[in-house]
Amino acid sequence: MVGMRFMANSRPADGVTASQLAEFFDEHGFSAAAWNLVRHRVVTEYALKVGDVPGVVLFLETESADEATAVLAGLTAVQQGLITFDLDPIGKTMSLGVGS
């Protein structure tokens, strides 16, 4: 049973430029490992960040903060030293479904 929910907000690693991140995401998109996290409902939602600093925000469901940290450490962009994540525990999220 999943115990905790987290929001993981990426930011560029020290010395990495916005253009380097944009190029990486344009060329690589989401890795097979990242898609497996979505398929297995470890990553329940995600959003690509736009603007001056590209990146990603992930919502994860794991047993612990240590497990969430390990999941993030396995992502290609993290392993290549391009991004790091700030990890915050969160409560239930909800979709407001406002207007169409």
mmCIF file with all atom_site columns, C-alpha atoms in Angstrom, residues 37-82:
data_model
loop_
_atom_site.group_PDB
_atom_site.id
_atom_site.type_symbol
_atom_site.label_atom_id
_atom_site.label_alt_id
_atom_site.label_comp_id
_atom_site.label_asym_id
_atom_site.label_entity_id
_atom_site.label_seq_id
_atom_site.pdbx_PDB_ins_code
_atom_site.Cartn_x
_atom_site.Cartn_y
_atom_site.Cartn_z
_atom_site.occupancy
_atom_site.B_iso_or_equiv
_atom_site.pdbx_formal_charge
_atom_site.auth_seq_id
_atom_site.auth_comp_id
_atom_site.auth_asym_id
_atom_site.auth_atom_id
_atom_site.pdbx_PDB_model_num
ATOM 1  C CA . LEU A 1 37 ? 6.933  5.161  -13.328 1.00 0.00 ? 37 LEU A CA 1
ATOM 2  C CA . VAL A 1 38 ? 3.751  6.559  -14.883 1.00 0.00 ? 38 VAL A CA 1
ATOM 3  C CA . ARG A 1 39 ? 2.503  3.108  -15.933 1.00 0.00 ? 39 ARG A CA 1
ATOM 4  C CA . HIS A 1 40 ? 3.068  1.725  -12.434 1.00 0.00 ? 40 HIS A CA 1
ATOM 5  C CA . ARG A 1 41 ? 1.376  4.758  -10.823 1.00 0.00 ? 41 ARG A CA 1
ATOM 6  C CA . VAL A 1 42 ? 4.492  5.874  -8.934  1.00 0.00 ? 42 VAL A CA 1
ATOM 7  C CA . VAL A 1 43 ? 4.259  9.140  -10.863 1.00 0.00 ? 43 VAL A CA 1
ATOM 8  C CA . THR A 1 44 ? 0.563  9.963  -10.821 1.00 0.00 ? 44 THR A CA 1
ATOM 9  C CA . GLU A 1 45 ? 0.714  13.326 -12.586 1.00 0.00 ? 45 GLU A CA 1
ATOM 10 C CA . TYR A 1 46 ? 3.339  15.478 -14.240 1.00 0.00 ? 46 TYR A CA 1
ATOM 11 C CA . ALA A 1 47 ? 3.631  18.864 -15.890 1.00 0.00 ? 47 ALA A CA 1
ATOM 12 C CA . LEU A 1 48 ? 6.328  20.312 -18.095 1.00 0.00 ? 48 LEU A CA 1
ATOM 13 C CA . LYS A 1 49 ? 7.456  23.712 -16.889 1.00 0.00 ? 49 LYS A CA 1
ATOM 14 C CA . VAL A 1 50 ? 7.633  26.523 -19.431 1.00 0.00 ? 50 VAL A CA 1
ATOM 15 C CA . GLY A 1 51 ? 9.188  29.938 -19.345 1.00 0.00 ? 51 GLY A CA 1
ATOM 16 C CA . ASP A 1 52 ? 12.736 30.975 -18.635 1.00 0.00 ? 52 ASP A CA 1
ATOM 17 C CA . VAL A 1 53 ? 13.658 27.740 -16.855 1.00 0.00 ? 53 VAL A CA 1
ATOM 18 C CA . PRO A 1 54 ? 12.266 24.547 -18.369 1.00 0.00 ? 54 PRO A CA 1
ATOM 19 C CA . GLY A 1 55 ? 11.830 21.465 -16.280 1.00 0.00 ? 55 GLY A CA 1
ATOM 20 C CA . VAL A 1 56 ? 9.202  19.191 -14.854 1.00 0.00 ? 56 VAL A CA 1
ATOM 21 C CA . VAL A 1 57 ? 6.947  18.894 -11.818 1.00 0.00 ? 57 VAL A CA 1
ATOM 22 C CA . LEU A 1 58 ? 6.122  15.328 -10.761 1.00 0.00 ? 58 LEU A CA 1
ATOM 23 C CA . PHE A 1 59 ? 3.540  14.038 -8.314  1.00 0.00 ? 59 PHE A CA 1
ATOM 24 C CA . LEU A 1 60 ? 4.673  10.742 -6.787  1.00 0.00 ? 60 LEU A CA 1
ATOM 25 C CA . GLU A 1 61 ? 3.139  8.091  -4.565  1.00 0.00 ? 61 GLU A CA 1
ATOM 26 C CA . THR A 1 62 ? 5.697  6.068  -2.606  1.00 0.00 ? 62 THR A CA 1
ATOM 27 C CA . GLU A 1 63 ? 6.124  4.375  0.760   1.00 0.00 ? 63 GLU A CA 1
ATOM 28 C CA . SER A 1 64 ? 8.603  6.973  2.034   1.00 0.00 ? 64 SER A CA 1
ATOM 29 C CA . ALA A 1 65 ? 10.618 10.094 1.248   1.00 0.00 ? 65 ALA A CA 1
ATOM 30 C CA . ASP A 1 66 ? 13.689 7.877  0.820   1.00 0.00 ? 66 ASP A CA 1
ATOM 31 C CA . GLU A 1 67 ? 11.880 5.857  -1.847  1.00 0.00 ? 67 GLU A CA 1
ATOM 32 C CA . ALA A 1 68 ? 10.764 9.040  -3.629  1.00 0.00 ? 68 ALA A CA 1
ATOM 33 C CA . THR A 1 69 ? 14.345 10.331 -3.546  1.00 0.00 ? 69 THR A CA 1
ATOM 34 C CA . ALA A 1 70 ? 15.595 7.051  -5.031  1.00 0.00 ? 70 ALA A CA 1
ATOM 35 C CA . VAL A 1 71 ? 12.982 7.235  -7.807  1.00 0.00 ? 71 VAL A CA 1
ATOM 36 C CA . LEU A 1 72 ? 14.129 10.747 -8.725  1.00 0.00 ? 72 LEU A CA 1
ATOM 37 C CA . ALA A 1 73 ? 17.805 9.748  -8.604  1.00 0.00 ? 73 ALA A CA 1
ATOM 38 C CA . GLY A 1 74 ? 17.075 7.117  -11.266 1.00 0.00 ? 74 GLY A CA 1
ATOM 39 C CA . LEU A 1 75 ? 15.840 9.640  -13.840 1.00 0.00 ? 75 LEU A CA 1
ATOM 40 C CA . THR A 1 76 ? 18.151 10.191 -16.811 1.00 0.00 ? 76 THR A CA 1
ATOM 41 C CA . ALA A 1 77 ? 18.312 13.992 -16.470 1.00 0.00 ? 77 ALA A CA 1
ATOM 42 C CA . VAL A 1 78 ? 19.284 13.617 -12.794 1.00 0.00 ? 78 VAL A CA 1
ATOM 43 C CA . GLN A 1 79 ? 21.891 10.956 -13.555 1.00 0.00 ? 79 GLN A CA 1
ATOM 44 C CA . GLN A 1 80 ? 23.395 13.222 -16.219 1.00 0.00 ? 80 GLN A CA 1
ATOM 45 C CA . GLY A 1 81 ? 23.661 16.070 -13.712 1.00 0.00 ? 81 GLY A CA 1
ATOM 46 C CA . LEU A 1 82 ? 21.213 18.356 -15.524 1.00 0.00 ? 82 LEU A CA 1
#
